[in-house]
Amino acid sequence: MTSQALIEARQYEKLKEKEIPSEERPLFHLAARTGWMNDPNGFSEYNGIYHLFYQYYPYKPKWGPMHWGHAVSRDFVKWEYRPAVLAPDTDADSAGCFSGSAVTLDDGRHMIMYTGVIAGKEPGDKDMQVQCLAFGDGEEYVKYEHNPILCAENLPGHLSSFDFRDPKINREADGTYSCVVCGCTEDRDARILYFTSSNGTDWKFRSVLAENNGRFGTVWECPDFFELDGKAVLLCSPMEMLKDEKYYSGNGTMCLIGELDRENCRLVEESDSPIDCGIDFYATQTLLTDDGRRVMTAWMQNWDALQNDTTGVHWFGQMILPREITLRDGKLYQQPVREILAYRKDRIVYQNVPVKERTELVGINGRTADITVTLRAAEHGAYNEFEIRFAENNEYYSSFVYNRSQSLITVDRSLSGTRKAVVHTRSFHTAEHENELKIRMILDRCSVEFFINDGEQTASFTLYTDMKADGISFRSDGNAVIDIEKYTLSDK
Ligand code: FRU
C-alpha cells in the first residue's frame, strides 16, 4: 500500500515540476525533479533500462526528511522522471530514507537496500541508522515487512550505531550477495564494513574491509567496492578531511586501489587518490553495464561548498554526467560515457591557433558544449600562463588557468555572478604529456566538468551564471598554441 507520505510527495512533484521551464534545468545532467537532491542511489540497470534514484526532499530546495526520487534513462544522457519511490513512513525509517543501492534478484524483482534513520527517543538522544530493504518492479516499491535487516546488534563491538549507512550491494559471480556499508568507531574513525548474504534478505557481518586509522578525514560515506581491470577498488567520500598535498579540507572523495585478501576479506591498499579535483563532487556510485563498462555517477555538489542561496530556486542539486572508469598504469581514468557522442552537433575545428592576448574564435562559445583544447608552446617561444574564460559576457566569467612552471591548474568562479562567500577557487597539480596538455570541457548550462589528459584527472564545478553569459575566450602571457575541437551538445 502506498503511504500517505509517498502519495503526497508524488502529487507535489508532479504539480511543481510544471512550474520549471525546461531551459532552467540542465539539458542532460539529472537534477532534482523539484526541491532538493543529494547523493545518487540505486544506480542500476533493470529490465534493460538504467535507473537512478536520489536523496530527495521535494518540498524545498533544502535538505529535509529524505525521500528517494527516481529517474530512468536508456543512455545515461537523457533522463526521464518517474514518481518518487520511498518516503520516510515506517518505524524503521521515520526520520529519513538515506542512501543505498539496488540489485536484481533471481526472481526478477528489483531490490533496494537503503539506510533507515530512526529518531532518538528523548530530546538530545542520537538518531540510529539501520539497513532496510524494499522490493519493486522499476516503478513501485514495497518496503520489506521485516525491516530493519541490519542494525547495531549486527555490528562488532565498539562500532557506532549512528554512523552506519549507505549500503552498496553487489552480486557475486557465484550468485550470492555482498555489500559494503559506511561505519566507524565511537570516536568516528572510518571502518568500511563488509556483509554477505546468500539470498539478498538475510545478512551476516563478514569483515572490516578497510580502516581509516586517522589517515583521511573521519567517516567515509557512500562506499562502493568492485573489481576494476584486475584490481580491487574502493571508492568513498571521507568527511572532515585535512588539507595536504593531494586533498582539500572538508568533504572529499577518495579512490583506494589494492588487492583483495579473499581469506580475510580485507583490502590490501596500494594507493590512494582524490577521485575528482573540482569543488562540486561527492558521493559516487557505480554500476556495471551489460557490455562490461564500470560507469560512475556522483552528486555534482559538495556539503562544504553549497551555494545555497535558494531564493526563487525551484530545484537544487544535480548529478555529474556519468563517467566510464578504468585503471591505466595503476591510476583511475574517467571519461564521459560514450553515449554523449550521439548528442554532439556542429563540429568546429581549429588547428595551430597562436594565443597571446585575448583571443576569441568564431563558433567557439555556448553553455551546452563539448570542447577539447590541446595546448602547447609555440616552437619559437614559450608561455607560463594560459587561460580559458568561459560562461563569459561583459559582466561575468569563470576561468581555467594553467600555470606551466608550477604545473598547476586553477579554476575560479568568483566572478561567475555568485553572491555567496563560499569556496569558489580550486587548484590542483597536473602533468603535461609530450609537452601537451589536453583539456576537455563539458558545459551544460549550470555546470562545467573538466577532463584533463583523456581523463587522467577530472574537476567538476556548478556554475549558476546568467545563461546569456555564453562567451569563451583564450589568452596567454607568451606564445601558446592551441588546437580546438568543439561540438554543441543538443538533443534535437
Ligand atoms: C552523503 C550522505 C550520506 C547519507 C545521505 C543523507 O552525502 O550524508 O551518508 O546517507 O547523505 O542524505
XYZ file of C-alpha atoms and ligand atoms in Angstrom:
504
model
C 0.000 0.000 0.000
C 1.363 3.378 -0.960
C 1.646 5.518 2.167
C 0.070 8.943 2.532
C 3.558 10.490 2.753
C 4.549 8.993 -0.605
C 1.230 9.887 -2.248
C 1.709 13.496 -1.146
C 5.307 13.642 -2.352
C 4.237 12.284 -5.738
C 1.383 14.742 -6.082
C 3.623 17.601 -5.073
C 6.451 16.804 -7.503
C 4.040 16.320 -10.391
C 2.440 19.695 -9.772
C 5.605 21.661 -9.020
C 7.579 20.306 -11.950
C 5.214 22.189 -14.262
C 6.489 25.474 -12.816
C 10.026 24.762 -14.017
C 10.677 25.699 -17.651
C 12.944 23.105 -19.247
C 15.534 25.787 -20.179
C 16.013 26.392 -16.457
C 17.283 22.868 -15.999
C 20.491 21.288 -17.239
C 19.981 19.727 -20.671
C 21.349 16.279 -19.800
C 22.568 16.293 -16.200
C 19.918 14.832 -13.930
C 18.686 17.489 -11.478
C 16.086 17.302 -8.689
C 12.638 16.963 -10.189
C 11.648 19.644 -7.719
C 13.164 20.772 -4.410
C 16.400 19.240 -3.147
C 18.681 16.453 -4.420
C 21.831 14.966 -2.925
C 23.507 11.551 -3.322
C 22.792 9.227 -6.245
C 21.159 5.997 -5.017
C 20.239 2.649 -6.519
C 22.199 3.308 -9.735
C 21.473 0.103 -11.641
C 20.338 -1.498 -14.874
C 16.980 -3.197 -14.554
C 14.907 -4.678 -17.388
C 17.123 -3.068 -20.000
C 16.945 0.469 -18.680
C 19.169 2.474 -16.307
C 17.660 3.571 -13.018
C 18.993 6.431 -10.970
C 17.356 7.216 -7.649
C 18.462 10.090 -5.465
C 18.306 11.580 -1.997
C 15.354 13.888 -2.295
C 13.366 16.437 -0.348
C 10.659 17.523 -2.770
C 9.142 20.302 -0.681
C 12.016 22.810 -0.520
C 15.346 23.371 -2.258
C 16.988 22.433 1.052
C 17.904 19.171 2.770
C 14.972 17.745 4.768
C 13.496 14.356 5.719
C 14.912 12.178 2.973
C 12.797 10.555 0.273
C 14.063 8.711 -2.801
C 13.437 10.460 -6.129
C 13.601 8.408 -9.309
C 14.589 8.786 -12.954
C 15.349 6.391 -15.812
C 17.467 6.561 -18.939
C 18.402 4.398 -21.900
C 21.747 6.079 -22.460
C 22.855 7.869 -19.228
C 22.320 11.185 -21.007
C 18.598 11.774 -21.418
C 16.740 11.205 -18.148
C 13.041 10.835 -17.617
C 11.481 11.380 -14.215
C 9.429 8.683 -12.577
C 7.386 9.105 -9.391
C 9.341 9.150 -6.117
C 9.673 5.647 -4.661
C 10.430 5.969 -0.949
C 9.186 8.318 1.764
C 10.053 8.204 5.485
C 6.885 6.436 6.553
C 7.720 3.347 8.665
C 9.160 2.755 12.140
C 12.493 1.724 10.632
C 12.922 4.941 8.606
C 10.668 7.502 10.290
C 13.406 10.171 10.235
C 14.590 9.547 6.674
C 15.378 7.088 3.893
C 19.104 7.656 3.453
C 21.417 6.471 0.711
C 21.585 2.948 -0.655
C 21.784 0.846 -3.771
C 19.811 -1.611 -5.907
C 20.231 -5.044 -7.429
C 18.170 -7.523 -9.473
C 17.109 -10.680 -7.622
C 16.919 -14.123 -9.222
C 13.134 -13.973 -9.266
C 13.301 -10.808 -11.384
C 12.423 -8.299 -8.682
C 14.437 -5.118 -8.246
C 15.663 -4.834 -4.661
C 16.631 -1.594 -2.963
C 18.840 -1.656 0.118
C 18.843 1.678 1.935
C 19.538 3.233 5.315
C 16.599 3.928 7.589
C 17.042 6.658 10.174
C 15.220 6.253 13.479
C 14.994 9.414 15.569
C 16.385 9.293 19.131
C 13.667 8.687 21.736
C 14.467 11.506 24.142
C 15.496 15.049 23.201
C 19.282 15.017 22.924
C 19.384 11.300 22.036
C 21.224 10.462 18.845
C 19.400 9.051 15.820
C 20.022 5.427 14.932
C 20.875 4.243 11.449
C 19.750 0.802 10.263
C 19.675 -1.008 6.911
C 16.369 -1.725 5.193
C 15.050 -3.367 2.025
C 12.300 -2.603 -0.493
C 11.222 -4.736 -3.450
C 9.856 -3.402 -6.703
C 9.316 -3.590 -10.435
C 11.117 -0.417 -11.520
C 8.128 1.770 -10.682
C 6.515 0.771 -7.374
C 8.492 -0.439 -4.362
C 7.195 -2.160 -1.243
C 9.218 -1.983 1.956
C 10.168 -5.324 3.492
C 7.972 -6.299 6.414
C 10.989 -7.443 8.442
C 12.895 -4.139 8.248
C 15.415 -3.360 9.564
C 17.570 -6.203 8.326
C 20.801 -4.868 9.828
C 21.140 -2.766 12.953
C 23.549 -2.057 15.824
C 23.295 -5.646 17.125
C 24.810 -6.954 13.903
C 27.895 -4.824 14.344
C 31.104 -5.920 16.040
C 31.755 -4.172 19.380
C 32.791 -0.524 19.627
C 31.268 0.483 16.332
C 28.867 3.391 16.178
C 25.179 2.719 15.551
C 24.750 6.328 14.476
C 27.218 6.422 11.578
C 26.135 3.177 9.938
C 24.798 3.872 6.480
C 24.919 3.846 2.673
C 24.896 0.098 1.839
C 26.259 -0.643 -1.642
C 25.177 -4.098 -2.711
C 26.950 -6.311 -5.242
C 26.092 -9.545 -6.975
C 28.935 -12.050 -6.712
C 29.929 -14.453 -9.508
C 28.508 -17.416 -7.540
C 25.079 -15.789 -7.297
C 25.436 -14.676 -3.656
C 25.354 -11.063 -2.494
C 27.792 -8.833 -0.677
C 27.597 -5.276 0.476
C 29.853 -2.573 1.859
C 28.497 -0.170 4.448
C 29.918 3.011 5.966
C 30.699 2.505 9.646
C 33.047 3.920 12.239
C 34.332 3.593 15.781
C 32.701 5.543 18.615
C 35.243 8.319 18.014
C 34.322 8.479 14.326
C 37.269 6.750 12.705
C 36.016 5.173 9.461
C 35.567 1.439 9.027
C 34.189 0.005 5.805
C 32.062 -2.956 6.831
C 31.597 -5.975 4.601
C 28.438 -8.118 4.810
C 27.382 -11.210 2.867
C 24.083 -12.897 2.077
C 23.029 -15.973 0.150
C 19.531 -14.735 -0.731
C 19.669 -10.909 -0.518
C 17.470 -10.676 2.576
C 19.447 -12.415 5.348
C 22.755 -10.723 6.005
C 25.845 -11.558 8.063
C 28.756 -9.369 9.091
C 31.879 -10.749 7.439
C 34.789 -8.351 7.970
C 36.151 -4.846 8.222
C 37.204 -4.338 4.615
C 39.180 -1.131 5.229
C 40.147 1.035 8.199
C 40.944 4.696 8.283
C 43.115 4.898 11.398
C 43.032 8.669 11.276
C 44.545 8.995 7.808
C 41.797 10.507 5.654
C 39.172 12.573 7.464
C 36.714 10.908 9.824
C 33.770 8.889 8.448
C 33.913 7.549 4.866
C 30.432 7.957 3.405
C 28.975 6.197 0.375
C 31.473 3.337 -0.090
C 31.486 1.347 -3.314
C 33.707 -1.710 -3.774
C 34.373 -3.586 -7.020
C 36.966 -5.160 -9.226
C 38.342 -2.982 -11.990
C 40.935 -4.082 -14.536
C 42.257 -6.785 -12.229
C 42.468 -4.643 -9.099
C 40.235 -4.182 -6.064
C 38.878 -0.628 -5.916
C 37.143 1.138 -3.040
C 35.529 4.500 -3.728
C 34.274 6.553 -0.793
C 33.623 10.106 0.371
C 35.562 10.994 3.538
C 34.154 13.711 5.788
C 36.207 16.362 7.570
C 39.444 15.890 5.690
C 42.569 17.864 6.434
C 44.226 19.713 3.589
C 47.508 18.311 2.332
C 49.311 17.920 -0.992
C 46.516 15.852 -2.551
C 43.292 16.589 -0.677
C 41.301 19.626 0.321
C 39.807 20.220 3.736
C 36.173 19.315 4.248
C 34.190 16.611 2.489
C 36.250 14.929 -0.217
C 36.280 11.806 -2.341
C 38.859 9.070 -2.496
C 39.802 6.069 -4.613
C 41.743 3.314 -2.827
C 43.323 0.761 -5.153
C 44.776 -2.541 -3.999
C 44.281 -6.280 -3.805
C 41.533 -8.151 -2.039
C 42.801 -10.571 0.590
C 39.974 -13.065 -0.023
C 40.562 -15.178 3.022
C 40.160 -12.307 5.467
C 38.044 -10.149 3.188
C 40.294 -7.157 3.588
C 41.523 -4.617 1.108
C 45.311 -4.557 0.962
C 45.824 -0.962 -0.107
C 48.398 0.099 -2.666
C 47.452 3.688 -3.447
C 45.009 6.473 -2.680
C 43.943 9.473 -4.731
C 41.131 12.023 -4.900
C 38.520 10.984 -7.457
C 37.773 14.485 -8.716
C 39.671 17.730 -8.158
C 36.737 20.137 -8.520
C 34.663 21.878 -5.864
C 31.359 20.142 -6.615
C 31.717 16.391 -6.435
C 30.676 13.911 -3.745
C 29.031 10.577 -3.024
C 29.965 8.444 -6.031
C 28.108 5.305 -7.052
C 28.858 2.878 -9.891
C 27.159 0.174 -11.908
C 28.413 -2.454 -14.323
C 26.707 -2.290 -17.729
C 25.767 -5.378 -19.728
C 28.653 -4.641 -22.075
C 31.107 -4.664 -19.164
C 31.674 -0.965 -18.527
C 32.032 0.339 -14.980
C 30.034 3.588 -15.036
C 30.178 6.070 -12.185
C 27.830 8.851 -11.206
C 28.122 11.329 -8.306
C 26.405 14.293 -6.734
C 27.739 17.384 -8.519
C 27.758 19.400 -5.327
C 29.543 19.169 -2.006
C 28.326 19.758 1.537
C 31.135 22.215 2.215
C 30.523 24.412 -0.781
C 26.771 24.633 -1.056
C 25.856 27.753 -2.926
C 22.563 27.615 -1.199
C 21.026 30.979 -1.876
C 17.867 29.254 -2.959
C 15.573 32.271 -3.137
C 13.330 31.751 -6.142
C 15.010 28.435 -6.953
C 12.737 25.514 -7.885
C 15.325 22.772 -7.890
C 18.692 22.341 -6.249
C 21.275 19.609 -6.806
C 22.375 17.752 -9.916
C 24.443 14.709 -10.833
C 27.601 14.576 -12.952
C 27.389 13.263 -16.485
C 28.043 9.554 -15.802
C 31.648 8.512 -16.476
C 33.266 5.305 -17.669
C 36.060 4.473 -15.293
C 39.131 2.317 -15.951
C 42.579 1.779 -14.487
C 45.663 2.649 -16.505
C 49.171 2.292 -15.064
C 47.620 1.836 -11.637
C 45.680 5.100 -11.905
C 41.978 5.857 -12.154
C 40.880 7.267 -15.521
C 37.444 8.786 -16.157
C 35.741 9.545 -19.447
C 32.240 10.893 -20.092
C 30.007 7.964 -21.126
C 30.431 7.280 -24.832
C 26.679 7.766 -25.336
C 27.264 11.543 -25.192
C 28.840 11.318 -28.661
C 25.367 10.934 -30.185
C 24.451 14.397 -28.867
C 27.418 16.191 -30.430
C 26.405 18.517 -33.272
C 28.065 21.188 -35.435
C 31.712 20.211 -35.250
C 34.132 23.129 -35.411
C 37.860 22.561 -35.636
C 40.800 24.963 -35.351
C 44.422 23.959 -35.539
C 47.628 25.680 -34.506
C 45.964 28.856 -33.275
C 48.537 31.167 -31.676
C 47.294 32.585 -28.389
C 48.871 35.661 -26.845
C 46.474 38.435 -25.961
C 42.761 37.761 -25.607
C 41.612 35.522 -28.473
C 38.037 34.739 -29.468
C 37.256 32.316 -32.257
C 34.176 32.221 -34.443
C 31.796 29.489 -33.286
C 33.635 28.791 -30.022
C 31.070 29.670 -27.405
C 27.999 28.208 -25.702
C 26.746 26.766 -22.446
C 25.927 23.287 -23.755
C 29.117 22.191 -25.437
C 31.813 19.535 -25.577
C 35.141 21.224 -26.255
C 38.642 19.792 -26.385
C 41.566 22.191 -26.283
C 45.057 20.808 -26.878
C 47.634 23.237 -25.564
C 51.347 23.519 -26.283
C 54.078 26.131 -26.514
C 54.944 27.676 -29.886
C 58.120 26.386 -31.459
C 59.910 29.697 -31.015
C 58.777 30.882 -27.640
C 57.089 29.679 -24.541
C 54.398 30.840 -22.191
C 53.874 30.390 -18.489
C 50.186 31.120 -18.020
C 47.363 30.097 -20.276
C 43.742 30.955 -19.539
C 40.328 29.895 -20.818
C 37.439 32.133 -19.807
C 34.004 30.619 -20.166
C 30.395 31.481 -19.343
C 31.644 34.955 -20.181
C 29.978 38.265 -21.033
C 30.570 41.883 -20.074
C 29.535 41.186 -16.509
C 30.655 37.669 -15.671
C 33.141 34.952 -16.393
C 34.759 31.899 -14.847
C 38.300 30.888 -15.623
C 40.579 27.906 -16.082
C 44.221 28.893 -15.686
C 47.180 26.617 -16.320
C 50.447 27.727 -14.748
C 53.151 25.837 -16.548
C 56.124 26.416 -14.252
C 54.091 25.280 -11.263
C 52.225 22.531 -13.204
C 49.112 23.922 -11.586
C 45.543 24.242 -12.832
C 43.307 26.776 -11.084
C 39.606 27.055 -11.744
C 37.983 30.205 -10.404
C 34.295 31.094 -10.473
C 34.387 34.049 -8.062
C 33.227 36.349 -10.877
C 30.529 33.987 -12.112
C 27.754 36.075 -10.578
C 27.741 34.436 -7.156
C 26.692 36.461 -4.125
C 27.836 33.850 -1.647
C 31.154 33.758 0.182
C 31.729 30.027 -0.175
C 34.753 28.435 -1.836
C 34.959 29.455 -5.490
C 38.565 28.628 -6.396
C 40.265 25.286 -6.663
C 43.831 24.447 -7.724
C 45.427 21.096 -8.451
C 48.692 19.814 -9.829
C 48.800 18.260 -13.263
C 51.337 16.994 -15.800
C 51.888 17.568 -19.490
C 52.293 14.569 -21.757
C 54.741 15.017 -24.624
C 54.692 18.755 -23.905
C 50.953 18.974 -24.364
C 48.056 19.462 -22.013
C 44.698 18.178 -23.225
C 41.656 19.863 -21.714
C 38.179 18.567 -22.477
C 35.325 20.590 -21.039
C 31.682 19.605 -20.943
C 29.408 22.570 -20.382
C 25.754 22.043 -19.557
C 24.057 25.324 -18.600
C 24.718 25.193 -14.856
C 27.976 23.250 -14.754
C 31.358 22.553 -16.260
C 33.270 19.281 -15.997
C 36.935 19.191 -16.992
C 38.663 16.027 -18.193
C 42.412 16.526 -18.283
C 44.686 14.344 -20.453
C 41.991 11.896 -21.571
C 40.521 11.554 -18.102
C 43.700 11.211 -16.044
C 42.198 13.922 -13.833
C 38.747 15.445 -13.654
C 37.325 18.549 -11.995
C 33.616 19.327 -11.636
C 32.020 22.679 -10.896
C 28.479 24.016 -10.753
C 28.001 27.387 -12.378
C 24.916 29.431 -11.720
C 25.836 32.247 -14.106
C 23.188 34.056 -16.138
C 22.574 31.934 -19.250
C 23.287 34.931 -21.507
C 26.955 34.705 -20.494
C 27.989 32.168 -23.123
C 31.312 33.524 -24.387
C 34.611 31.651 -24.413
C 37.996 33.321 -24.837
C 41.657 32.381 -24.536
C 44.800 34.248 -23.536
C 48.382 33.559 -22.563
C 51.352 35.541 -21.289
C 53.649 34.263 -24.030
C 53.417 32.099 -27.103
C 50.858 29.385 -26.536
C 49.342 27.407 -29.391
C 46.042 25.542 -29.299
C 44.032 23.054 -31.328
C 40.305 23.065 -30.677
C 37.550 20.622 -31.444
C 34.142 21.878 -30.429
C 30.643 20.424 -30.591
C 27.355 21.871 -29.500
C 25.519 19.404 -27.301
C 21.914 19.145 -28.334
C 19.054 16.675 -28.070
C 17.376 17.925 -31.225
C 26.252 11.735 1.944
C 25.162 11.488 2.976
C 25.009 10.003 3.216
C 23.616 9.897 3.712
C 22.899 10.959 2.909
C 21.805 11.671 3.636
O 26.110 12.891 1.217
O 25.461 12.198 4.159
O 25.994 9.458 4.069
O 23.073 8.625 3.506
O 23.883 11.898 2.515
O 21.056 12.463 2.778
